[in-house]
XYZ file of C-alpha atoms in Angstrom:
258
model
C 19.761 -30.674 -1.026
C 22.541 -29.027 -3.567
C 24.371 -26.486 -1.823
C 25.873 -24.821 -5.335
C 25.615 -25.339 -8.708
C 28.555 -26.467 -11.204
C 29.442 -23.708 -14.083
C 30.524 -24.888 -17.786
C 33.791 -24.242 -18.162
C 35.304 -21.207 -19.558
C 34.434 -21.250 -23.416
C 37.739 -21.751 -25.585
C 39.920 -18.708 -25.985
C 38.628 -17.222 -22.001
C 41.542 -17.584 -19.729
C 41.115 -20.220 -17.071
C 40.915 -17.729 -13.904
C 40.908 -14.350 -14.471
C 42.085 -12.222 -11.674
C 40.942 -14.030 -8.887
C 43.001 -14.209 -6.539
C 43.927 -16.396 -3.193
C 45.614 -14.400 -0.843
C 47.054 -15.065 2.842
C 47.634 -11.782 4.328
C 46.779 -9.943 7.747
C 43.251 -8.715 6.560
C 42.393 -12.597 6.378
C 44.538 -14.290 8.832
C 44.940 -16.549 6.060
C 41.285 -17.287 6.218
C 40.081 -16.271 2.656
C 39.912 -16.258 -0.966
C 40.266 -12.587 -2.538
C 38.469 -11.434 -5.872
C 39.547 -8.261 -7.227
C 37.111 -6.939 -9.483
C 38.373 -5.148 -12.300
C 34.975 -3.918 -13.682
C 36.641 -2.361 -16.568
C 37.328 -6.099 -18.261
C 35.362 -7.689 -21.101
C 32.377 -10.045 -19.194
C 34.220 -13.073 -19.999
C 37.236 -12.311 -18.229
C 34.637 -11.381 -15.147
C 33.215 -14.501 -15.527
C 36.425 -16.653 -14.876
C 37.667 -14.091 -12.092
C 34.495 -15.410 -10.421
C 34.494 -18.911 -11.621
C 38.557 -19.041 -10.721
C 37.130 -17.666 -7.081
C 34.459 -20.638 -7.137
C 37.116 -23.035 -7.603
C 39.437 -21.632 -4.915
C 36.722 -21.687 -2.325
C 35.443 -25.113 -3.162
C 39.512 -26.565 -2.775
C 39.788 -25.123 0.851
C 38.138 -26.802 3.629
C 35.592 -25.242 6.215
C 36.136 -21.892 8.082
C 36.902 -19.918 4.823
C 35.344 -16.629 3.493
C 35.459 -14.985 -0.136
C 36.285 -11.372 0.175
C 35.177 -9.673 -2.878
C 36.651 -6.320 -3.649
C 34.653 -4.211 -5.332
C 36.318 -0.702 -6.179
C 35.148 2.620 -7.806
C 34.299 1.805 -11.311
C 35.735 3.084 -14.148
C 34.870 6.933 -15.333
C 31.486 6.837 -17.481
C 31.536 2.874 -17.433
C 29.577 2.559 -14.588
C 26.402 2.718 -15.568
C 26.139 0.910 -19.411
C 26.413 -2.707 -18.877
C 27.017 -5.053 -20.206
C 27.958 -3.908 -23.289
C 28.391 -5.649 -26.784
C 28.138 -9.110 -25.716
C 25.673 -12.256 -26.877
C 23.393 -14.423 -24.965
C 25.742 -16.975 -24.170
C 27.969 -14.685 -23.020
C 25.594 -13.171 -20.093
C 24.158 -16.953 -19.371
C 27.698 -18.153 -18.504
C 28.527 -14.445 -16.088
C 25.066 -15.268 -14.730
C 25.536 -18.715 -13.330
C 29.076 -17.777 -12.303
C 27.879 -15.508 -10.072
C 24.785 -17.710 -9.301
C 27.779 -20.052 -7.849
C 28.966 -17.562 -6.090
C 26.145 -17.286 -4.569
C 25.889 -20.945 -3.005
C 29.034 -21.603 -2.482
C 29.589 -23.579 1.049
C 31.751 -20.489 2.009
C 30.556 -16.954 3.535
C 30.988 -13.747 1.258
C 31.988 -10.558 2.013
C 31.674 -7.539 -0.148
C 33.639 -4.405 0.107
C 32.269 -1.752 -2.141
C 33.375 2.389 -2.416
C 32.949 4.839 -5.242
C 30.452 3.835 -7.801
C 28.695 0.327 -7.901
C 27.065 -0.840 -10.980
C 26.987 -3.629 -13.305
C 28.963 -6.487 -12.314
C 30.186 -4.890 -8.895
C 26.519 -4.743 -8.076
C 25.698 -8.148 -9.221
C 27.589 -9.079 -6.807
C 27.585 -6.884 -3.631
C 23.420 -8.265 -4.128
C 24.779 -11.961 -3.652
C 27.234 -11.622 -0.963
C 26.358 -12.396 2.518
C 27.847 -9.636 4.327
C 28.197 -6.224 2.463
C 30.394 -3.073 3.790
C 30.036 -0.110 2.277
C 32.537 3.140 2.154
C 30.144 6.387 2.902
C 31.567 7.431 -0.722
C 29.541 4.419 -2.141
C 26.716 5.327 -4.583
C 25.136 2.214 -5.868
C 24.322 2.913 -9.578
C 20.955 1.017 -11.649
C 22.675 -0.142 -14.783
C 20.937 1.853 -18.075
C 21.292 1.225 -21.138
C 19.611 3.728 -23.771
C 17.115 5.111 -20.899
C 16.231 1.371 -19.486
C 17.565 -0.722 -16.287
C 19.545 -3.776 -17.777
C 16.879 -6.657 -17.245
C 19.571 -9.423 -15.354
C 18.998 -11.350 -12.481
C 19.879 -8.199 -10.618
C 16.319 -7.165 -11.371
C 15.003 -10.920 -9.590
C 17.706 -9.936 -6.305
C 16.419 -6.728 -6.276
C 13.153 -7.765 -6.232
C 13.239 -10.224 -3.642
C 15.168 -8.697 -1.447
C 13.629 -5.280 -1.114
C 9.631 -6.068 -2.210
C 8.249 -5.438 -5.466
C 7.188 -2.040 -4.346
C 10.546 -0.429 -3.149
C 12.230 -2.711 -6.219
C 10.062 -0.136 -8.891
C 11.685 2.998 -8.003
C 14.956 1.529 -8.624
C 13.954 -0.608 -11.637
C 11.679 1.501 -13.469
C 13.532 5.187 -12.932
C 16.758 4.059 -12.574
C 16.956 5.176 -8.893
C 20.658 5.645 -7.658
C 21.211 4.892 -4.040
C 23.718 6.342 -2.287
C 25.638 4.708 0.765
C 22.756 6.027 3.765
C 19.972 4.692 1.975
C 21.729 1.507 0.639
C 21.896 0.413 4.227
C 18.602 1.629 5.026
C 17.336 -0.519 2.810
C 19.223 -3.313 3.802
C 21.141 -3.757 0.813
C 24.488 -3.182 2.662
C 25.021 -4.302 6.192
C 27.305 -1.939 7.656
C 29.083 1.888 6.735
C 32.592 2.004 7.650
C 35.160 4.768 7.202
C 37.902 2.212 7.819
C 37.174 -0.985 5.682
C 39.988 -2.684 5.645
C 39.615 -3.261 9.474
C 35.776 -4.072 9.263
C 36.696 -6.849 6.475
C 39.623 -7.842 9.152
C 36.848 -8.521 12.256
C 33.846 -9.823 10.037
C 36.307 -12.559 7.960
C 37.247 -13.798 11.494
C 34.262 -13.638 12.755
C 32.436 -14.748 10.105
C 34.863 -17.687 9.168
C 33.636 -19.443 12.509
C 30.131 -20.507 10.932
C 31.217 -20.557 7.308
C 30.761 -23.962 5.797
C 28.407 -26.432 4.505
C 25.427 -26.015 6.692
C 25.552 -22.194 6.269
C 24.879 -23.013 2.952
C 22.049 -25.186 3.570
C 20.310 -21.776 6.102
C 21.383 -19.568 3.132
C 19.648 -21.658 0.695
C 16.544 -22.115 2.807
C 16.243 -18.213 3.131
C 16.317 -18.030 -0.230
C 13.188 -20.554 -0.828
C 11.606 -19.218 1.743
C 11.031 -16.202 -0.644
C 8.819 -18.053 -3.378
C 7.650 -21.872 -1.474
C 4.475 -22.422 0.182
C 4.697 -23.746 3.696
C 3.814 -26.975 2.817
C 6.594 -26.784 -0.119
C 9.144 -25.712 2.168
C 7.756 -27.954 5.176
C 10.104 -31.177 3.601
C 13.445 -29.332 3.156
C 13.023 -27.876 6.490
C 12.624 -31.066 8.144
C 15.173 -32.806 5.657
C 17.585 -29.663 7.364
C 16.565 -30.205 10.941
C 17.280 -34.263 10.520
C 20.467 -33.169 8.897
C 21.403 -30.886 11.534
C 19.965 -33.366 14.764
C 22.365 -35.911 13.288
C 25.382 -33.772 13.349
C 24.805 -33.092 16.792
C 24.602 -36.316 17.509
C 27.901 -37.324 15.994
C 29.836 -34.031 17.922
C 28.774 -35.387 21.202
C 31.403 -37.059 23.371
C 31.204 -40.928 23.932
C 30.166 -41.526 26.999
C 32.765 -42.905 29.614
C 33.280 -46.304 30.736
C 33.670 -46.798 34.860
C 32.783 -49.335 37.507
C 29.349 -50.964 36.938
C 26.750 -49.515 39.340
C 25.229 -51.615 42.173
């Protein structure tokens, strides 16, 4: 079973990494990679801020997290995204993020102030989201209209098709109550540096390869049959039975019993 995807490389003339960042500091314990969003760049600087993350994550070994940072946006940017961009453009930001979103390492999103475009694209793929109680999570409109991404499909899935409409259709904005009411943030926290802190430690326990494999099998678990989703399951559970296997101690050698 793939775990993530592989992204094209930046076209020519897109710098290499963006502003992703690896940092080692005492909010991490030297545990994660850091993306500072800058939501105010052109998309294909976005898109290697998150592919430079990718890469990052994918060098380190087990037990790492990638804390995205996802601050107020920008005055009256907010809400129109993405802006005047072509096809090719939006196909390469989506299967960045779409990396993102299986990479072997646990996410994090920290998000305050106003959330829209690519901030929301990816508070909706991270696997643990804190929210500020300032946070309003905006529907990105353009000309009257939600922009039709994959943040449409997340949306979708992860709230129902019914709940999905109000946002989709009337261009609902959430604010930070109701965003974790709905489940699309896990936790409000006045203080988030320190609720980043406790959930990259905690979280950087279970955050490898098989994570990835439960992650993905949530995800299926959205759209397969049972009998489509009975062979990965057991493909996972022989997976897992072996690793157990392998962690157990050798037995001991002693005397030979009578």
């Amino acid at each position: 079973m793939r775990t993530h995807d592989k992204v094209p490389p930046p076209a020519e003339g897109e710098p290499a990494d963006g502003t992703a960042k690896t940092t080692h500091d005492g909010t991490s314990d030297g545990l994660c990679v850091t993306l500072h969003l800058d939501a105010g760049q052109p998309l294909p600087e976005l898109t290697a801020s998150v592919t430079g993350a990718c890469d990052r994550a994918e060098e380190r070994a087990d037990r790492s997290v990638v804390l995205l940072r996802l601050p107020d946006a920008p005055a009256g940017g907010a809400r129109s995204w993405p802006g005047p961009v072509d096809i090719q453009q939006i196909n390469r930001w989506e299967r960045a993020v779409r990396r993102l979103e299986r990479l072997p390492a646990m996410s994090i999103a920290i998000a305050s102030g106003a959330c829209g475009g690519p901030a929301l694209d990816l508070l909706l793929v991270s696997d643990y989201r804190i929210g500020a109680p300032d946070l309003r999570l905006l529907a990105p409109v353009n000309d009257g209209h939600f922009w039709p991404g994959m943040a449409v499909y997340r949306i979708s899935r992860q709230l129902g098709a019914a709940r999905a409409r109000q946002i989709v259709l009337w261009g609902d904005d959430i604010d930070a109550g109701r965003a974790r009411d709905l489940g699309l943030i896990d936790q409000l926290a006045h203080d988030t540096e320190e609720a980043a802190h406790t959930a990259t430690v905690l979280m950087g326990r279970i955050s490898d390869r098989e994570l990835a494999i439960r992650r993905q099998l949530l995800l299926e678990a959205q759209s397969l049959e049972f009998d489509e989703a009975l062979g990965p399951h057991l493909a996972a559970c022989d997976r897992e039975l072996r690793r157990l296997a392998a962690a157990e101690p050798a037995p001991t050698t002693g005397e030979p019993r009578e």
